Coordinates of C-alpha atoms in Angstrom, one line a residue:
M1453 CA -21.0 -16.2 -280.1
K1454 CA -19.2 -15.1 -276.9
K1455 CA -18.9 -18.0 -274.4
L1456 CA -19.3 -17.8 -270.7
L1457 CA -18.5 -20.8 -268.4
M1458 CA -19.8 -20.7 -264.9
V1459 CA -18.3 -23.3 -262.5
S1460 CA -19.8 -24.1 -259.1
N1461 CA -19.6 -27.0 -256.7
V1462 CA -23.3 -28.2 -256.9
D1463 CA -26.3 -27.5 -259.0
W1464 CA -28.6 -26.2 -256.2
F1465 CA -26.0 -23.6 -255.1
F1466 CA -25.8 -22.3 -258.6
I1467 CA -29.6 -22.1 -258.8
S1468 CA -29.8 -20.3 -255.5
H1469 CA -26.9 -17.8 -256.0
R1470 CA -26.2 -17.3 -259.7
L1471 CA -28.9 -18.5 -262.0
C1472 CA -30.4 -15.0 -262.4
I1473 CA -27.0 -13.8 -263.7
A1474 CA -26.8 -16.6 -266.3
Q1475 CA -30.3 -15.8 -267.4
E1476 CA -29.4 -12.2 -268.1
A1477 CA -26.2 -13.2 -269.8
I1478 CA -28.2 -15.3 -272.3
K1479 CA -30.5 -12.2 -273.0
Q1480 CA -27.3 -10.2 -273.7
G1481 CA -26.0 -12.7 -276.3
W1482 CA -23.8 -15.0 -274.3
E1483 CA -23.6 -18.7 -274.8
V1484 CA -23.6 -19.9 -271.2
Y1485 CA -22.3 -23.2 -269.9
V1486 CA -22.7 -24.3 -266.3
A1487 CA -20.4 -26.9 -264.7
A1488 CA -21.4 -28.4 -261.4
E1489 CA -22.3 -31.6 -259.7
D1490 CA -25.8 -32.8 -260.6
T1491 CA -27.6 -33.5 -257.3
G1492 CA -30.9 -33.9 -259.1
R1493 CA -31.6 -30.3 -260.1
A1494 CA -29.6 -30.0 -263.3
K1495 CA -32.8 -30.0 -265.5
E1496 CA -33.9 -26.8 -263.8
I1497 CA -30.7 -25.2 -265.2
S1498 CA -31.0 -26.8 -268.7
D1499 CA -34.6 -25.7 -269.0
E1500 CA -33.4 -22.1 -268.8
G1501 CA -31.4 -22.5 -272.0
L1502 CA -28.0 -23.1 -270.3
T1503 CA -25.7 -26.0 -271.3
F1504 CA -25.2 -28.0 -268.1
I1505 CA -22.1 -30.2 -267.6
D1506 CA -22.1 -32.6 -264.7
I1507 CA -18.7 -32.4 -263.0
K1508 CA -18.1 -34.1 -259.6
F1509 CA -15.3 -33.2 -257.2
S1510 CA -14.8 -33.3 -253.5
R1511 CA -15.7 -29.9 -251.9
S1512 CA -13.4 -30.4 -248.9
G1513 CA -11.2 -33.4 -249.8
I1514 CA -7.5 -33.5 -249.4
N1515 CA -6.7 -36.9 -251.0
P1516 CA -3.8 -36.0 -253.4
F1517 CA -4.9 -38.5 -256.1
E1518 CA -8.5 -37.2 -256.0
E1519 CA -7.3 -33.6 -256.2
L1520 CA -5.1 -34.4 -259.2
L1521 CA -8.1 -36.0 -260.9
T1522 CA -10.1 -32.9 -260.2
L1523 CA -7.4 -30.8 -261.9
Y1524 CA -7.5 -33.1 -264.9
K1525 CA -11.3 -32.7 -265.1
F1526 CA -11.0 -28.9 -265.0
R1527 CA -8.4 -28.9 -267.7
K1528 CA -10.4 -31.2 -270.0
L1529 CA -13.5 -29.1 -269.5
Y1530 CA -11.8 -25.8 -270.2
K1531 CA -10.1 -27.1 -273.3
E1532 CA -13.3 -28.5 -274.7
I1533 CA -15.4 -25.4 -274.2
N1534 CA -12.7 -22.8 -274.7
P1535 CA -14.7 -20.0 -273.0
D1536 CA -14.0 -16.3 -273.5
V1537 CA -14.8 -15.7 -269.8
V1538 CA -14.9 -18.2 -266.9
H1539 CA -16.7 -17.4 -263.7
H1540 CA -15.6 -19.4 -260.7
I1541 CA -18.4 -19.4 -258.0
T1542 CA -17.1 -21.4 -255.0
L1543 CA -13.7 -21.7 -253.4
K1544 CA -12.4 -24.9 -255.0
P1545 CA -13.3 -23.8 -258.5
V1546 CA -11.6 -20.5 -257.7
I1547 CA -8.4 -22.3 -256.7
Y1548 CA -8.2 -25.0 -259.4
G1549 CA -10.0 -23.0 -262.1
S1550 CA -7.7 -20.1 -261.9
L1551 CA -4.7 -22.4 -262.2
V1552 CA -6.1 -24.1 -265.3
A1553 CA -7.4 -20.9 -266.9
K1554 CA -3.9 -19.4 -266.6
V1555 CA -2.2 -22.4 -268.1
L1556 CA -4.7 -22.6 -271.0
K1557 CA -4.7 -18.8 -271.5
I1558 CA -8.4 -18.3 -271.0
K1559 CA -9.0 -14.7 -271.9
G1560 CA -11.0 -13.5 -268.8
V1561 CA -11.5 -14.9 -265.3
V1562 CA -14.0 -13.9 -262.6
N1563 CA -13.3 -15.3 -259.1
A1564 CA -16.2 -14.9 -256.7
I1565 CA -14.9 -15.1 -253.1
S1566 CA -18.1 -15.6 -251.2
G1567 CA -16.3 -16.4 -247.9
L1568 CA -13.0 -18.1 -247.4
G1569 CA -14.5 -21.3 -245.9
Y1570 CA -13.5 -23.9 -243.4
N1571 CA -9.8 -23.8 -243.9
F1572 CA -9.7 -20.0 -243.2
T1573 CA -11.8 -19.8 -240.1
E1574 CA -10.0 -18.4 -237.0
G1575 CA -7.0 -20.3 -235.7
R1576 CA -6.4 -22.6 -238.7
D1577 CA -3.0 -22.6 -240.2
S1578 CA -2.8 -26.0 -241.9
F1579 CA -0.8 -27.6 -244.6
V1580 CA -3.9 -27.7 -246.8
Q1581 CA -4.3 -23.9 -246.3
K1582 CA -0.7 -23.4 -247.4
V1583 CA -1.2 -25.5 -250.5
M1584 CA -4.4 -23.6 -251.4
L1585 CA -2.6 -20.3 -251.0
S1586 CA 0.3 -21.3 -253.2
I1587 CA -2.0 -22.4 -256.0
M1588 CA -4.1 -19.2 -255.7
K1589 CA -1.0 -17.0 -255.8
Y1590 CA 0.1 -18.6 -259.1
G1591 CA -3.4 -18.6 -260.7
F1592 CA -4.2 -15.0 -259.7
N1593 CA -0.8 -13.7 -261.1
R1594 CA -2.2 -12.6 -264.5
N1595 CA -4.0 -9.9 -266.3
N1596 CA -7.7 -9.8 -267.0
L1597 CA -8.7 -11.4 -263.7
V1598 CA -11.5 -9.9 -261.6
I1599 CA -12.0 -10.8 -258.0
I1600 CA -15.5 -10.2 -256.5
F1601 CA -15.5 -9.9 -252.7
Q1602 CA -18.6 -9.8 -250.6
N1603 CA -16.9 -8.2 -247.6
E1604 CA -13.9 -6.0 -246.7
N1605 CA -12.3 -8.6 -244.4
D1606 CA -11.9 -11.3 -247.0
Q1607 CA -10.2 -8.8 -249.4
K1608 CA -8.0 -7.6 -246.6
E1609 CA -6.9 -11.1 -245.7
L1610 CA -6.1 -12.2 -249.2
T1611 CA -4.2 -8.9 -249.7
E1612 CA -2.1 -9.6 -246.5
L1613 CA -1.5 -13.2 -247.7
R1614 CA -0.2 -11.7 -251.0
V1615 CA -2.7 -13.7 -253.1
I1616 CA -4.1 -10.6 -254.9
H1617 CA -1.8 -9.5 -257.7
P1618 CA -1.4 -5.8 -258.6
N1619 CA -2.9 -6.5 -262.1
N1620 CA -6.1 -8.0 -260.6
S1621 CA -9.3 -5.9 -260.6
I1622 CA -11.4 -5.8 -257.4
V1623 CA -15.2 -5.5 -257.3
R1624 CA -17.2 -5.4 -254.1
I1625 CA -20.8 -6.7 -254.1
K1626 CA -22.9 -7.2 -251.0
G1627 CA -23.7 -10.9 -251.5
S1628 CA -25.8 -12.5 -254.2
G1629 CA -28.6 -10.0 -253.9
V1630 CA -32.3 -10.8 -253.5
D1631 CA -35.3 -10.5 -255.7
L1632 CA -37.3 -7.9 -253.9
E1633 CA -40.5 -8.8 -255.8
K1634 CA -40.3 -12.5 -255.0
F1635 CA -39.1 -12.0 -251.4
Y1636 CA -41.6 -9.2 -250.5
E1637 CA -42.2 -7.7 -247.1
S1638 CA -44.8 -10.0 -245.5
P1639 CA -47.1 -9.9 -242.5
F1640 CA -46.0 -11.8 -239.4
P1641 CA -47.8 -15.0 -238.3
S1642 CA -49.7 -15.1 -235.0
F1643 CA -47.6 -13.9 -232.1
E1644 CA -49.2 -16.5 -229.8
R1645 CA -45.9 -18.4 -230.4
I1646 CA -42.7 -16.8 -231.5
K1647 CA -41.0 -18.7 -234.3
I1648 CA -37.2 -18.5 -234.5
L1649 CA -35.9 -19.7 -237.8
L1650 CA -32.4 -21.1 -238.6
P1651 CA -32.3 -21.3 -242.4
I1652 CA -28.9 -22.9 -243.3
R1653 CA -27.1 -26.0 -244.5
M1654 CA -26.5 -27.7 -241.2
L1655 CA -22.8 -27.0 -240.6
W1656 CA -21.0 -26.7 -237.3
D1657 CA -19.4 -23.4 -238.3
K1658 CA -22.9 -21.9 -238.9
G1659 CA -23.3 -22.0 -235.1
V1660 CA -25.6 -25.0 -234.7
K1661 CA -24.1 -26.0 -231.4
E1662 CA -24.3 -22.5 -230.0
L1663 CA -28.0 -22.2 -231.0
R1664 CA -28.8 -25.6 -229.4
N1665 CA -27.2 -24.4 -226.2
A1666 CA -29.1 -21.1 -226.4
S1667 CA -32.4 -23.0 -226.9
D1668 CA -31.6 -25.1 -223.9
I1669 CA -31.1 -21.9 -221.8
L1670 CA -34.5 -20.7 -222.9
K1671 CA -36.4 -24.0 -222.9
E1672 CA -37.7 -24.1 -219.4
K1673 CA -39.0 -20.5 -219.4
Y1674 CA -40.4 -20.4 -223.0
Y1675 CA -41.2 -24.0 -223.9
D1676 CA -44.9 -23.2 -224.8
K1677 CA -44.1 -19.6 -226.1
V1678 CA -41.3 -20.2 -228.6
Q1679 CA -40.5 -22.6 -231.4
F1680 CA -37.1 -23.0 -233.0
I1681 CA -37.4 -24.1 -236.7
L1682 CA -34.3 -25.6 -238.3
S1683 CA -34.6 -25.4 -242.1
G1684 CA -31.8 -27.1 -244.1
L1685 CA -30.0 -30.2 -245.1
A1686 CA -27.6 -32.2 -242.9
D1687 CA -24.6 -31.8 -245.2
E1688 CA -22.8 -34.9 -244.0
D1689 CA -20.4 -34.9 -247.1
N1690 CA -18.9 -31.7 -245.7
K1691 CA -16.2 -32.1 -243.0
A1692 CA -18.0 -29.4 -241.0
G1693 CA -21.4 -31.1 -241.5
V1694 CA -23.7 -31.6 -238.5
P1695 CA -24.9 -35.3 -238.4
A1696 CA -28.6 -35.9 -238.9
S1697 CA -28.5 -37.8 -235.6
Y1698 CA -27.5 -34.6 -233.7
L1699 CA -30.4 -32.7 -235.2
N1700 CA -32.9 -35.5 -234.5
D1701 CA -31.7 -35.7 -230.9
W1702 CA -32.2 -31.9 -230.6
Q1703 CA -35.7 -31.7 -232.1
D1704 CA -38.8 -32.7 -230.2
G1705 CA -41.4 -31.7 -232.7
N1706 CA -42.7 -28.9 -230.4
F1707 CA -40.0 -26.6 -229.0
V1708 CA -37.6 -27.5 -231.8
K1709 CA -38.5 -28.7 -235.3
W1710 CA -36.1 -29.8 -238.0
I1711 CA -38.0 -29.4 -241.3
G1712 CA -35.0 -30.2 -243.6
Y1713 CA -34.6 -28.8 -247.1
Q1714 CA -37.4 -26.6 -248.3
K1715 CA -37.7 -25.5 -251.9
N1716 CA -40.1 -22.6 -251.2
M1717 CA -38.1 -20.5 -248.8
V1718 CA -40.4 -17.5 -249.1
E1719 CA -43.1 -19.5 -247.2
V1720 CA -40.6 -20.6 -244.6
Y1721 CA -39.5 -17.0 -243.9
Q1722 CA -43.1 -15.8 -243.8
D1723 CA -43.9 -18.3 -241.1
S1724 CA -41.2 -16.8 -238.8
H1725 CA -40.8 -13.8 -236.5
I1726 CA -37.0 -13.9 -236.0
V1727 CA -34.2 -15.2 -238.2
V1728 CA -31.1 -16.4 -236.4
L1729 CA -27.6 -17.1 -237.7
P1730 CA -24.8 -17.6 -235.1
S1731 CA -22.2 -18.3 -237.8
Y1732 CA -18.4 -18.1 -237.2
R1733 CA -17.7 -16.5 -240.6
E1734 CA -19.5 -15.8 -243.9
G1735 CA -19.0 -14.1 -247.2
M1736 CA -22.4 -12.4 -247.1
P1737 CA -25.1 -14.9 -245.9
K1738 CA -27.9 -15.2 -248.4
S1739 CA -30.2 -16.3 -245.6
L1740 CA -29.9 -13.0 -243.8
I1741 CA -30.3 -11.0 -247.1
E1742 CA -33.5 -12.9 -247.8
A1743 CA -34.7 -12.5 -244.2
C1744 CA -34.2 -8.7 -244.6
A1745 CA -36.3 -8.6 -247.8
I1746 CA -39.1 -10.6 -246.2
G1747 CA -39.0 -8.1 -243.2
R1748 CA -37.8 -10.1 -240.3
A1749 CA -35.8 -9.2 -237.1
I1750 CA -32.3 -10.8 -237.2
V1751 CA -30.0 -12.1 -234.5
T1752 CA -26.6 -13.0 -235.7
T1753 CA -22.9 -12.8 -234.7
N1754 CA -20.5 -10.0 -235.0
A1755 CA -18.6 -12.2 -237.5
I1756 CA -17.2 -11.4 -240.9
G1757 CA -20.1 -11.2 -243.4
C1758 CA -22.8 -11.5 -240.8
R1759 CA -22.3 -8.1 -239.2
E1760 CA -22.8 -6.3 -242.5
C1761 CA -26.4 -7.5 -242.5
V1762 CA -27.4 -6.0 -239.2
D1763 CA -27.4 -2.4 -238.0
E1764 CA -27.3 -3.0 -234.2
G1765 CA -30.6 -2.2 -232.5
I1766 CA -32.2 -1.1 -235.8
N1767 CA -33.0 -4.3 -237.6
G1768 CA -31.6 -6.8 -235.1
Y1769 CA -28.8 -7.7 -232.7
K1770 CA -25.2 -8.9 -233.0
V1771 CA -23.6 -11.2 -230.4
S1772 CA -20.1 -12.6 -229.9
V1773 CA -19.1 -15.6 -231.9
Y1774 CA -19.4 -18.9 -229.9
N1775 CA -21.3 -17.2 -227.1
S1776 CA -24.6 -19.1 -226.4
Q1777 CA -25.5 -17.0 -223.4
E1778 CA -25.3 -13.7 -225.4
L1779 CA -27.3 -15.4 -228.1
A1780 CA -30.0 -16.5 -225.7
N1781 CA -30.2 -13.0 -224.2
A1782 CA -30.6 -11.3 -227.6
L1783 CA -33.3 -13.8 -228.6
E1784 CA -35.1 -13.2 -225.2
Q1785 CA -35.2 -9.5 -225.7
L1786 CA -37.1 -10.0 -228.9
I1787 CA -39.3 -12.8 -227.6
N1788 CA -40.6 -10.4 -224.9
N1789 CA -41.1 -7.4 -227.2
H1790 CA -43.4 -8.1 -230.1
E1791 CA -43.5 -4.4 -231.2
M1792 CA -39.7 -4.4 -231.5
I1793 CA -39.9 -7.5 -233.7
K1794 CA -42.3 -5.6 -236.0
V1795 CA -40.1 -2.4 -236.1
M1796 CA -36.9 -4.3 -236.7
G1797 CA -38.6 -6.4 -239.4
H1798 CA -39.6 -3.3 -241.3
N1799 CA -36.2 -1.8 -240.9
S1800 CA -34.7 -5.0 -242.4
R1801 CA -36.9 -4.5 -245.5
I1802 CA -35.7 -0.9 -245.9
K1803 CA -32.1 -2.1 -245.6
S1804 CA -32.7 -4.7 -248.3
E1805 CA -34.1 -2.2 -250.7
E1806 CA -31.1 0.1 -250.2
E1807 CA -28.3 -2.5 -250.2
F1808 CA -29.3 -5.9 -251.5
N1809 CA -31.3 -5.5 -254.7
V1810 CA -30.5 -8.4 -257.0
Y1811 CA -30.8 -6.3 -260.1
N1812 CA -27.7 -4.3 -259.1
V1813 CA -25.8 -7.5 -258.6
I1814 CA -26.8 -8.7 -262.1
R1815 CA -25.8 -5.4 -263.7
I1816 CA -22.4 -5.4 -262.1
H1817 CA -21.7 -9.0 -263.2
L1818 CA -22.6 -8.3 -266.9
E1819 CA -20.6 -5.2 -267.0
T1820 CA -17.6 -7.2 -265.6
Y1821 CA -18.0 -9.9 -268.2
N1822 CA -18.1 -7.4 -271.1
K1823 CA -15.0 -5.5 -269.8
L1824 CA -13.1 -8.8 -269.7
L1825 CA -14.0 -9.4 -273.4
I1826 CA -12.3 -6.2 -274.4
G1827 CA -9.3 -7.2 -272.3

């Protein structure tokens, strides 16, 4: 039986972004292994007929001994499974997995570049970035390697950095897609109070500070008319993580509510009018794709990845990165125009049907795996 190994950082990210692809791979005769850190949701993966392997590694660590141990874990894993195709889903697996797959002569490699992450945000030119690039250049220098990009800018940047090899194949997919039946266009809650949703892992580079500043700008005028809802974990293991203390200090239970991680995100989106993401840089944010499918107006930044989710003035607004005043102004336009919220929400749904259908994403991935088998 043909073997597929899918490597991610944590179980919940795999479930959210790639489980549907693995399910289809099984239907098409693949034996599928999933390697990720078990944060308590591994059984959900195993229950789908996938073989789950618990592998822990620091997502953003730079301790050389820990990184060497991570490389050893990858090598051991790949030797034991000996997959026909390995699919690296997050940046560290892309970097280390490509290196190990090349050394062990794994037949086919898929590298999903869903954003270049903390070390590639604007202005950073660190030693860590240089090491990452060196490893990537070596690992990518091979045949039968496919790179999946979610936006044009990431592809352009890795091309300019000479990471992409002429023998690599490039595939462009707009994000992880969304199940348009599960995330269906939904009616709005009461407009007595406008609910503005931030559905993210709480990281500084998602624009948490900028949204807090924007909420402070709007607070006096709209305290009883607006509610900001923060939905997501405080990811304090991440170097860009926002501490829980910051979020608790921000929320007051009325104007701002932090509801933490929510398993049923459909209900969370349904209980909102506007979805906001003031991020500095993304691959293609799943939160905005899901918001489009539910039919919500969007306010985001004109940053890589984010801007592809909004047609300016049609289904939302785009503001400058780091600019809390622009963010507050854009939100205020929608707060005061309920009809515009409805129109933009419907336009978001139309956009999702045209651009973000998950079944197109699944089809492209399975076609890619099968091409790599042929070599």
